[in-house]
Coordinates of C-alpha atoms in Angstrom, one line a residue:
X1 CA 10.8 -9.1 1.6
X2 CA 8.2 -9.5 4.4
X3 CA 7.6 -12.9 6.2
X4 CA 3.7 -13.4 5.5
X5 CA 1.4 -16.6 5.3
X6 CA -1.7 -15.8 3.5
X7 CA -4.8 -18.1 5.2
X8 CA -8.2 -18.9 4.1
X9 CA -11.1 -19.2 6.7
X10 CA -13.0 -21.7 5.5
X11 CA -13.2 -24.5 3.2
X12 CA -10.0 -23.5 1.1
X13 CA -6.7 -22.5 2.2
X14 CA -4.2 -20.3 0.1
X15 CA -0.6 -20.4 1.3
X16 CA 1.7 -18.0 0.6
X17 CA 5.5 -16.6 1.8
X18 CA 8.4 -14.9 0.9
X19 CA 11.9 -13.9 2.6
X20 CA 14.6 -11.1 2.8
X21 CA 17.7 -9.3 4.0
X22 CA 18.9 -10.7 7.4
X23 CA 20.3 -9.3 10.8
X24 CA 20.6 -12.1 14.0
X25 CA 19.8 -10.6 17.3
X26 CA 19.6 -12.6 20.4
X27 CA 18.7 -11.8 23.7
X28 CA 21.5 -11.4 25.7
X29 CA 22.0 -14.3 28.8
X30 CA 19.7 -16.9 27.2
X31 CA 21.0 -20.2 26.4
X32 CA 18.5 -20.9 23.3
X33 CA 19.2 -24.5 23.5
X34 CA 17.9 -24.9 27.1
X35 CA 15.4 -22.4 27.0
X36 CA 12.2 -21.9 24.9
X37 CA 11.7 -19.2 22.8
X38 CA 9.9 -15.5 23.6
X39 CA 7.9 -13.4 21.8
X40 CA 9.5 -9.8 22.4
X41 CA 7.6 -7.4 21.3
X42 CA 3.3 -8.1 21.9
X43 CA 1.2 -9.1 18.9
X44 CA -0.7 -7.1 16.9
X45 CA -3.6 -6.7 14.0
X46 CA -3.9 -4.4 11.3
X47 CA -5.6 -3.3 7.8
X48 CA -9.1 -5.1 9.5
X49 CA -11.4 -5.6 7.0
X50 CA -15.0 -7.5 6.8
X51 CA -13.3 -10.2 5.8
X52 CA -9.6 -9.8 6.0
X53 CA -7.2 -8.8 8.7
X54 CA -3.2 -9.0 9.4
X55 CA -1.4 -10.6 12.3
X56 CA 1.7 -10.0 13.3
X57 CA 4.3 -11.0 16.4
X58 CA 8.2 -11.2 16.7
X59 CA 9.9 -14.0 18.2
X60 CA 13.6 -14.0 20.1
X61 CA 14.8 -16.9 17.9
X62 CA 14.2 -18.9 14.8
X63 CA 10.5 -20.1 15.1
X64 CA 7.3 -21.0 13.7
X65 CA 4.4 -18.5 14.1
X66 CA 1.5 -20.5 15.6
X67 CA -2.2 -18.9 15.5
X68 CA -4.8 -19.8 17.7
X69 CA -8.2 -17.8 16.2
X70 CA -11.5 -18.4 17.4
X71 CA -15.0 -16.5 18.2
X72 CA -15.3 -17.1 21.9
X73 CA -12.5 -15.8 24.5
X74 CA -12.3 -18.7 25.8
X75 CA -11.0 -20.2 22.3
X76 CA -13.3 -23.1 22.6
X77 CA -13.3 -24.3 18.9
X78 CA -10.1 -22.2 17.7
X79 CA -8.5 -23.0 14.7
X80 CA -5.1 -23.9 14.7
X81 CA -2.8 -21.7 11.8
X82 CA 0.7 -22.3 10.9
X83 CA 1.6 -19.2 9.7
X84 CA 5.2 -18.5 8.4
X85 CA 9.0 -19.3 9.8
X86 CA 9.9 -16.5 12.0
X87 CA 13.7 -16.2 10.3
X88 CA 16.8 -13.7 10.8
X89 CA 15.9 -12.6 7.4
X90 CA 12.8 -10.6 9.4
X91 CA 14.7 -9.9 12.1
X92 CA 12.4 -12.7 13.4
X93 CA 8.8 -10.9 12.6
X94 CA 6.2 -12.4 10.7
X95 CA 2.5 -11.5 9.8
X96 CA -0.6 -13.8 8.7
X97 CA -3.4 -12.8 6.5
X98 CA -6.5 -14.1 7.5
X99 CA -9.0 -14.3 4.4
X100 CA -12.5 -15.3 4.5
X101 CA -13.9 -13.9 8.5
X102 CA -17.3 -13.3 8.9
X103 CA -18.3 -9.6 9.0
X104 CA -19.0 -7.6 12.1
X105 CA -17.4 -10.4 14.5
X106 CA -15.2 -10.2 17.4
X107 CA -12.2 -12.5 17.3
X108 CA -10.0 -13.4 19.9
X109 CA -6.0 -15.0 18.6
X110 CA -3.0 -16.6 20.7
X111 CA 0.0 -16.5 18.8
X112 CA 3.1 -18.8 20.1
X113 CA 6.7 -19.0 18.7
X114 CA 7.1 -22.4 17.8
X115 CA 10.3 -24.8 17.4
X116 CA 12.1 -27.7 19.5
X117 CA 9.7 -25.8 22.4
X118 CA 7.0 -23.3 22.3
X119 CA 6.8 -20.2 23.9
X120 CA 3.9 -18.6 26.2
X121 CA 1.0 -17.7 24.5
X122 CA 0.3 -13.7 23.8
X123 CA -3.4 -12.9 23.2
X124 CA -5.1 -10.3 21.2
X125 CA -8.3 -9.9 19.7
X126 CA -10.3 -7.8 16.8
X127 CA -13.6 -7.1 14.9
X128 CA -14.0 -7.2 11.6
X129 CA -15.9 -4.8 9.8
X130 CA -19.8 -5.3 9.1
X131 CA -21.5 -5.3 5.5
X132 CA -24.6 -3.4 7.2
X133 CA -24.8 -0.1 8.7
X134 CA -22.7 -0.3 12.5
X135 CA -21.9 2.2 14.8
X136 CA -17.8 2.8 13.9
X137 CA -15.8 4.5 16.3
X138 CA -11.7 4.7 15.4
X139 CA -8.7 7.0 16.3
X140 CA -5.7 8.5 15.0
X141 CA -2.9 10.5 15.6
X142 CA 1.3 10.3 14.8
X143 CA 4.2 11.1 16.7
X144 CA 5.9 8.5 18.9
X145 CA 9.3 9.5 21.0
X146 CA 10.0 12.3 19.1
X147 CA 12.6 16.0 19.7
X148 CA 14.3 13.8 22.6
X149 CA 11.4 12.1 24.8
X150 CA 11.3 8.5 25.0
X151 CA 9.4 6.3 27.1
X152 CA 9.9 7.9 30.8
X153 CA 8.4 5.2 33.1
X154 CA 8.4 8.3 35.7
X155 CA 5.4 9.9 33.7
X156 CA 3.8 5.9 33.2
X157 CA 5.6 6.0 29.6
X158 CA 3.3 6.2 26.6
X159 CA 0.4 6.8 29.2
X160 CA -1.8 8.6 26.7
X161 CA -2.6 4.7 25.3
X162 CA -4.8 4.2 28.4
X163 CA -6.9 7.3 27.5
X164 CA -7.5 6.2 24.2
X165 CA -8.2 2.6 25.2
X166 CA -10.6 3.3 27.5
X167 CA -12.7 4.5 24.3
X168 CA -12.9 1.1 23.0
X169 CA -12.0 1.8 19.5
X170 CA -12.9 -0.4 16.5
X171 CA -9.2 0.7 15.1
X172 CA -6.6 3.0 15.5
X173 CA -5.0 5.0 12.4
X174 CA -1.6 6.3 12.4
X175 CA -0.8 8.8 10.7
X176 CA 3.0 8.6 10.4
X177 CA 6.1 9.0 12.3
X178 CA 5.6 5.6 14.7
X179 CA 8.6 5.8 15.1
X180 CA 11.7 9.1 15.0
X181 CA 14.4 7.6 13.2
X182 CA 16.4 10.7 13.4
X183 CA 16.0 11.3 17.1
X184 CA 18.4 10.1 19.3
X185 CA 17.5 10.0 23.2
X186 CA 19.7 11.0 25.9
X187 CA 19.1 9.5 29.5
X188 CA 17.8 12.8 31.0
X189 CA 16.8 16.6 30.3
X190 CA 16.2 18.9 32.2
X191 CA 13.0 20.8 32.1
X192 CA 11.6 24.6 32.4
X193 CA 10.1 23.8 36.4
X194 CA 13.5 22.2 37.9
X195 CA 12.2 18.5 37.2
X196 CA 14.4 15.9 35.6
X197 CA 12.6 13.8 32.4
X198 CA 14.3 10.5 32.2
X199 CA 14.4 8.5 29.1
X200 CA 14.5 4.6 29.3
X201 CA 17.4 3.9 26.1
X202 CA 19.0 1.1 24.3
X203 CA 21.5 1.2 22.1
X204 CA 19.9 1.9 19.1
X205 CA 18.0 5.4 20.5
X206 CA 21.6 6.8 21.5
X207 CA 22.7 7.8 17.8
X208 CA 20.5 8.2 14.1
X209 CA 19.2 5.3 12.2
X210 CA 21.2 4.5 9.2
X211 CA 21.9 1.3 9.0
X212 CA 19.1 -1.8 8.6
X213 CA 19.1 -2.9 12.3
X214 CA 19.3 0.5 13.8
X215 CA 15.5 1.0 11.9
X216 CA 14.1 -2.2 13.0
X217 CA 15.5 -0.4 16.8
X218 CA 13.4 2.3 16.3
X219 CA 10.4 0.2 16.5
X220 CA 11.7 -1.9 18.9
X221 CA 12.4 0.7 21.1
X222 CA 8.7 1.7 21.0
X223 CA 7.1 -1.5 21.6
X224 CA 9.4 -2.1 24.6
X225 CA 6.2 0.6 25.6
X226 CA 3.6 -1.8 27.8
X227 CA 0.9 0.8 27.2
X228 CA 1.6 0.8 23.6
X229 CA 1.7 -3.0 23.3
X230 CA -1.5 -3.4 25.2
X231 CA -3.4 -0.7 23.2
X232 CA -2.1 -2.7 19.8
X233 CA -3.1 -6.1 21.1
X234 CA -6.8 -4.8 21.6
X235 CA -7.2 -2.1 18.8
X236 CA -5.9 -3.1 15.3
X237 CA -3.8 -0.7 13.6
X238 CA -3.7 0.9 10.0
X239 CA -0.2 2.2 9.0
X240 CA 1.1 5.0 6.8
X241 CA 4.8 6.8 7.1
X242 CA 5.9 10.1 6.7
X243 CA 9.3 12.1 7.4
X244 CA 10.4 10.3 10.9
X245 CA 10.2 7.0 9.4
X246 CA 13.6 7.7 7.3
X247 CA 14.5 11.3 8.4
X248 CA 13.1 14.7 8.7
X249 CA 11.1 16.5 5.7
X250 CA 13.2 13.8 3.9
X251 CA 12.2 13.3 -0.3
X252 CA 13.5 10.7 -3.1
X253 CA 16.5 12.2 -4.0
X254 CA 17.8 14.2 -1.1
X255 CA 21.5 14.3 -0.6
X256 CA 21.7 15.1 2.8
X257 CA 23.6 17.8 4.5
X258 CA 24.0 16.5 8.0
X259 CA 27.1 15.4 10.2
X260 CA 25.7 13.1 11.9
X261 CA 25.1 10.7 9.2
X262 CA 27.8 8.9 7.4
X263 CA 25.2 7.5 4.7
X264 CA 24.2 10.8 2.5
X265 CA 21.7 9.5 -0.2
X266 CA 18.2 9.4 1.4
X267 CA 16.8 7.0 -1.0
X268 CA 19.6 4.3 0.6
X269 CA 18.0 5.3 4.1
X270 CA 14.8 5.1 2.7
X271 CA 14.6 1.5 1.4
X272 CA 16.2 0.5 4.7
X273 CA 14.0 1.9 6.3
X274 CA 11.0 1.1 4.3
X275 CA 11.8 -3.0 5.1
X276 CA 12.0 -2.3 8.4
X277 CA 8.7 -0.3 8.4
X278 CA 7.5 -3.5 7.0
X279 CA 8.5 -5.9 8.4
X280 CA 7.3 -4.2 12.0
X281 CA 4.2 -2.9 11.2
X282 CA 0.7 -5.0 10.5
X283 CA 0.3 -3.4 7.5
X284 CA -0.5 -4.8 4.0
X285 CA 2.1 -3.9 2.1
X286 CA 6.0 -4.8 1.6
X287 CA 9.8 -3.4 1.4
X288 CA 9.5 -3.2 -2.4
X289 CA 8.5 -0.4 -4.5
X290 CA 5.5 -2.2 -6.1
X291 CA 4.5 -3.4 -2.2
X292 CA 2.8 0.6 -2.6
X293 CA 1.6 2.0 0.6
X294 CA -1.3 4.2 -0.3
X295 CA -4.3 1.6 0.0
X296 CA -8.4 1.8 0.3
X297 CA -9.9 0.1 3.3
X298 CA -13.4 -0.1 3.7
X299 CA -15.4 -0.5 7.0
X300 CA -19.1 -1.2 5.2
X301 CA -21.6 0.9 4.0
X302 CA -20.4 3.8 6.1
X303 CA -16.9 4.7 5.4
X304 CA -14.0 4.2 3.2
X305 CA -10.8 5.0 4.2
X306 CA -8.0 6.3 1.6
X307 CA -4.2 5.8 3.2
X308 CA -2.3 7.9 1.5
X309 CA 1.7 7.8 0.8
X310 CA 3.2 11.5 0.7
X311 CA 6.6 10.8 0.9
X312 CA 7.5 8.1 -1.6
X313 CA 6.7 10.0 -4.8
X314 CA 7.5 13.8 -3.5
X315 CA 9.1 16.5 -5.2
X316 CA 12.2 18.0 -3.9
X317 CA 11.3 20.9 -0.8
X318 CA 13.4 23.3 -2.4
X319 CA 11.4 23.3 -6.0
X320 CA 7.6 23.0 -4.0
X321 CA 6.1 25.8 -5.6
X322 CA 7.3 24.7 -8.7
X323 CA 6.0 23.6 -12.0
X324 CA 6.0 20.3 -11.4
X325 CA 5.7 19.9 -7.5
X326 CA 4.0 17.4 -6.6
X327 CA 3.6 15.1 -3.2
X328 CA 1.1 12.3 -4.6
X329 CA 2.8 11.7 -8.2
X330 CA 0.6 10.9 -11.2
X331 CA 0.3 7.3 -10.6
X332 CA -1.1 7.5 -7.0
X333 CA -3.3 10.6 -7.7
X334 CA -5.4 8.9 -10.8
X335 CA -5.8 6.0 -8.5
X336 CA -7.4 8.1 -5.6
X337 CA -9.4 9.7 -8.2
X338 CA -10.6 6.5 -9.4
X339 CA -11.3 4.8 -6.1
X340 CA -12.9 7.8 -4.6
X341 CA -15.1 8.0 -7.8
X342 CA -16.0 4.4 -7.1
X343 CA -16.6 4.9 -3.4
X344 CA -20.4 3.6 -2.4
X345 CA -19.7 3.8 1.0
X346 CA -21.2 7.4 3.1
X347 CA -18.1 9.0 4.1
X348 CA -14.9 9.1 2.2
X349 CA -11.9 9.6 5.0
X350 CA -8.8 10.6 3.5
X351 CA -5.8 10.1 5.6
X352 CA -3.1 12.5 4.7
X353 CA 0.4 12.3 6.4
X354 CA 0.9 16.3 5.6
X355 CA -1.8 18.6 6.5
X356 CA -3.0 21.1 3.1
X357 CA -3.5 24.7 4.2
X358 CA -0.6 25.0 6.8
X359 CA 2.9 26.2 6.0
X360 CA 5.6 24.0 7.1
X361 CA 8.9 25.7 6.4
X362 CA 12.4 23.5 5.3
X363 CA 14.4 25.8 5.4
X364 CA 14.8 29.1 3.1
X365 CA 13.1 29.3 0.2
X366 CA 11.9 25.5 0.7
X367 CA 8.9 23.9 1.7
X368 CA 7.9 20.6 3.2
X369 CA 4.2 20.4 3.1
X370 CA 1.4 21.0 0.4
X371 CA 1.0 24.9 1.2
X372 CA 3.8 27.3 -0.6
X373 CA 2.9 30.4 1.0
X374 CA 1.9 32.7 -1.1
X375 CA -1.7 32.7 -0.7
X376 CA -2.5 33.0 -4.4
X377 CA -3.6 30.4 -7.2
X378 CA -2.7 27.1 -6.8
X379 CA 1.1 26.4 -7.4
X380 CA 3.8 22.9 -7.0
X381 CA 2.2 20.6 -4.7
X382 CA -0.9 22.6 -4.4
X383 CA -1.9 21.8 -8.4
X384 CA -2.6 18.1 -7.4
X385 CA -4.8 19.0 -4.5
X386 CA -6.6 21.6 -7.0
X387 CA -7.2 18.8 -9.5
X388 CA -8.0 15.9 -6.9
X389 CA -11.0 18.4 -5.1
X390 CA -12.1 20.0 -8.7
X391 CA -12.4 15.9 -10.1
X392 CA -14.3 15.3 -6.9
X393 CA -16.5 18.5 -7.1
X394 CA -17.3 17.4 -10.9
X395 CA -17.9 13.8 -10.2
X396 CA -20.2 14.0 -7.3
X397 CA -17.8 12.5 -4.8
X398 CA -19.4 13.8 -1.6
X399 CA -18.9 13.6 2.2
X400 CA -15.0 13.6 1.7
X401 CA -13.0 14.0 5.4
X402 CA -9.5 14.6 5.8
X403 CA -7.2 13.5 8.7
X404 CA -4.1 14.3 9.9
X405 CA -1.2 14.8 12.4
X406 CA 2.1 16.1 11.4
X407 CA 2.9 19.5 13.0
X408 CA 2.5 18.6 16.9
X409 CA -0.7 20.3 17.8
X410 CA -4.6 19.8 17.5
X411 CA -6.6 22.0 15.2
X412 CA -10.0 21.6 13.0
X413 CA -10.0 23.2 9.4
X414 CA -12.8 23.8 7.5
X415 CA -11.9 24.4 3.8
X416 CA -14.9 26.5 1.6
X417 CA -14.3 28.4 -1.9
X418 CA -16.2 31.2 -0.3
X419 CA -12.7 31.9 1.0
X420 CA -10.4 30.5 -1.4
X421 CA -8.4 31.7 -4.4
X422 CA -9.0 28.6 -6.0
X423 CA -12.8 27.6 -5.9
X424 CA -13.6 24.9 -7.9
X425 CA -14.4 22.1 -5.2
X426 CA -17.1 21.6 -2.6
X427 CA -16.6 22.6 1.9
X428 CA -14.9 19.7 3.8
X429 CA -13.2 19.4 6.9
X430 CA -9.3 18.6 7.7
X431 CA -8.5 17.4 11.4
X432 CA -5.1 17.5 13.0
X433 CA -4.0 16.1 16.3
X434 CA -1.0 14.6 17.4
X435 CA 1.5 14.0 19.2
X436 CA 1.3 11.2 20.6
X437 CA 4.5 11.6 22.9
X438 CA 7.0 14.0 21.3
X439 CA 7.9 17.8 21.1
X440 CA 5.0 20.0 21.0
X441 CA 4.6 22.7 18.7
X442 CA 2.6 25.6 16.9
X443 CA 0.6 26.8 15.5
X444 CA 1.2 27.2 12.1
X445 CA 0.1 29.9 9.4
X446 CA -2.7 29.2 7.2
X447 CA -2.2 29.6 3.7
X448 CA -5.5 31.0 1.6
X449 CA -5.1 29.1 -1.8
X450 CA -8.4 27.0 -0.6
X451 CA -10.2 28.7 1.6
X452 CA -9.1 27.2 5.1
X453 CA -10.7 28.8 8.3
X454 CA -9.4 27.5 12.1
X455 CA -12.3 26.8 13.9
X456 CA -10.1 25.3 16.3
X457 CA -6.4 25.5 17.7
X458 CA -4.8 23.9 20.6
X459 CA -1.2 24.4 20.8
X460 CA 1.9 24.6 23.7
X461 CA 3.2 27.8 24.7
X462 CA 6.7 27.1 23.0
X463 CA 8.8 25.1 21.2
X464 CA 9.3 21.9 22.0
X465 CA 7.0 21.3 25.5
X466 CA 7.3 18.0 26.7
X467 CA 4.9 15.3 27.1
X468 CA 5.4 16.3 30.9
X469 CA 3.3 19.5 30.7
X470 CA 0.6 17.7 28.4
X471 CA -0.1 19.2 25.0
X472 CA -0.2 15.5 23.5
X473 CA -3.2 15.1 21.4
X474 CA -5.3 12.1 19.6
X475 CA -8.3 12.5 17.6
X476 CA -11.8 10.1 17.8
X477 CA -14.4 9.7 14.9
X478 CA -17.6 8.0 15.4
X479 CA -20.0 7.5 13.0
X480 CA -23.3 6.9 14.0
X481 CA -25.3 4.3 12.0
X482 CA -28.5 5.3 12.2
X483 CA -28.2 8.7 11.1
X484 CA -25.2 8.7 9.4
X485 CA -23.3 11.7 11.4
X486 CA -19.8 12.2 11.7
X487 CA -18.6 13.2 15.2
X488 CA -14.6 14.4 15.4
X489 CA -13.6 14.8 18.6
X490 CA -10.2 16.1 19.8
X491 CA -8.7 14.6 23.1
X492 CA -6.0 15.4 25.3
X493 CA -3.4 12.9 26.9
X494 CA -6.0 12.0 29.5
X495 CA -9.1 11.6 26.8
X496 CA -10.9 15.1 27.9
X497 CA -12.4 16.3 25.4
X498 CA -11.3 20.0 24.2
X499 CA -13.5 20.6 20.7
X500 CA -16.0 18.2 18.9
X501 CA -17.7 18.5 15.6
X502 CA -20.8 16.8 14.3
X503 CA -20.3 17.0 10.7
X504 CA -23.9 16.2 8.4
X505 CA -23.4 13.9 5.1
X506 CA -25.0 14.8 2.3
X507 CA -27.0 12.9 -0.1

């Protein structure tokens, strides 16, 4: 289990925490008796709500986490939180759920690892969401040191952080593969102009992730990133997984076929993988099955936004187009029916880890997205979608957005069953951009079953194309509050903007 302390601003307090599975790792030449501890790897928020939001920190060494929260940056008045024992069971990481924040406020936190001594201080701060109409601006994208690029301190590492803090987000959505748990790193490549791409590596980057500890590395590895860690202490962060997490165009199930691994059951990998996920991610969820993933957060009267899980509930690749394909399952589908049925709020983003309309191969006769390829009625995977947009079409669910990275290119999709085979739902729009720094690729085909047109495509002139020649992409939605529009703008590394679309709700 996670390490979380549950905390109520305000007159009452609720106190909550739970433990699991344990790895001790130390920091190597520190003597932890004459030394005070270090938090290793930043602080963070996540899942911010109007009254809710997630803290999170990992210490070197058994600790208590120590919150400092207050309104003013100075921390004049804070409030002092214990929040839970930072333990080897959690690989030292811990989280605290704030309950009870005042909407639409700016707060600033110091969080200290706490034992015989403390450590230094790491600050961070968030908003919470407002209960009236507020401008909202937020980001997304996925992809993080994937296809054999690291962190390269040559390049400024994960430099395309700056860009997108320099927008000031209110929060930053990823939409899967933080981490590549299947990509080993080696210390250089060589690339196409005669230039040398160096890759900073510990040991857990140099072979696949099988084992517990080697996929708490993988994040690790990442937030050794000081653009990353900065970005995450300023901008909160809402998590989903997809393939990279565990392995690639993995499902529940899979036996895999792969030398490299000496653990062949992917649903082993999986859970391993799941508790690191985590336990190193300020998300609200936990290593369990029941801790689900797929969650509604809403930012006020203008948006809800639907997380979706496409990976824990997914049919086999090799039977996609069959009868009973499927990449929600029955459970999660009735409850994103439900909650978008229930929605108030203007716009309904749904944030997909696999695009719809494009066709992403797994091999022959296999498929790993939604799409099966042949362009006709709506087949395996594709008979969810059909149902999901037909309920929505019939119960009135309107301004609905979809979001997503995945294939390692930026694109905008509108969807209309002027062009579809099947026809029964309302237009929307489908947004892809990533990566964030990894391989870049595409584009991909579009499949017809619902109508998809590319309005816009922005992809590398081959196959894998490092971060060094660009093509690394993150998307930016604001939402204006007094008009209600939708603006989706598509960004480069350096945050120029390459395509923007103002998108009009409708009553």
């Amino acid at each position: 289990m996670v390490l979380e302390r549950t905390v109520q601003i305000g007159r009452r307090r609720l106190l909550a925490a739970g433990a699991g599975g344990a790895v001790l790792l130390g920091t190597p030449g520190i003597s932890y008796a004459a030394s005070r501890p270090q938090l290793t790897h930043g602080v963070q928020s996540g899942d911010v709500t109007d009254r809710g939001a997630i803290l999170w920190t990992r210490a070197d060494r058994g600790a208590d986490m120590v919150v400092e929260l207050a309104t003013r940056p100075d921390f004049k008045h804070a409030r002092r939180i214990k929040g839970p024992a930072l333990t080897e069971a959690t690989d030292f990481t811990g989280k605290v759920r704030l309950k009870g924040l005042r909407p639409g406020s700016q707060y600033h936190y110091r969080i200290r690892a706490e034992g015989e001594r403390r450590s230094e201080a790491l600050e961070g701060s968030f908003t919470t969401a407002a209960t009236e109409p507020k401008d909202l601006r937020f980001q997304w994208s996925g992809d993080l040191a994937g296809q054999g690029w690291g962190i390269n301190p040559d390049v400024g590492g994960y430099r395309i952080f700056q860009a997108m803090a320099d927008a000031e987000p209110d929060f930053f959505l990823c939409s899967g593969d933080f981490v590549y748990a299947d990509g080993p790193l080696v210390e250089t490549v060589a690339l196409p102009d005669g230039t040398t791409w160096r890759n900073t590596l510990v040991d857990e980057k140099l072979k696949v992730a099988e084992t517990l500890d080697e996929y708490r590395g993988q994040f690790k590895y990442n937030l050794l990133d000081e653009n990353l860690r900065a970005y995450l202490a300023r901008v909160p962060m809402v998590n989903q997984w997809d393939d990279h997490e565990v392995v690639n165009n993995w499902y529940p199930g899979e036996i895999l076929d792969l030398p490299q691994y000496t653990e062949k059951r992917v649903d082993v990998l999986a859970a391993r993988a799941r508790q690191a996920f985590a336990e190193y991610t300020p998300g609200g969820f936990g290593p369990e099955p029941d801790g689900r993933i797929y969650r509604k957060i809403a930012y006020g009267p203008l948006m809800d936004l639907f997380v979706l899980d496409m990976r824990t509930f997914k049919s086999p690749n090799p039977d996609a187009d069959g009868a009973r394909g499927h990449v929600l399952g029955e459970r999660q589908l009735a409850w994103l029916k439900r909650e978008l049925r229930r929605s108030k709020a203007t716009w309904k983003v749904i944030a997909a880890d696999l695009p719809i309309g494009l066709l992403v191969g797994d091999g022959a006769g296999a498929w790993e997205g939604i799409a099966e390829g042949t362009g006709a009625a709506p087949m395996g995977r594709e008979t969810e979608i059909a149902d999901l947009l037909a309920h929505c079409k019939r119960e009135q669910v309107r301004n609905m957005v979809w979001l997503t990275a995945d294939v390692h290119y930026t694109a905008a999709h509108h969807y209309s069953p002027d062009r579809a085979v099947f026809q029964d739902f309302d237009p929307f729009w489908e947004f892809v951009s990533g990566p964030l720094n990894a391989g870049g690729f595409g584009p991909n085909r579009l499949d017809a079953t619902f109508g998809p047109e590319a309005v816009f495509v922005q992809a590398p002139p081959a196959a894998n194309t490092s971060p060094a020649e660009g093509y690394q992409f993150f998307g930016e939605v604001d939402i204006d509050a007094e008009t209600e529009v939708m603006t989706v703008s598509l960004k480069d590394l350096d945050g120029g903007v390459l395509f923007t679309q103002a998108v009009e709700p409708v009553a």
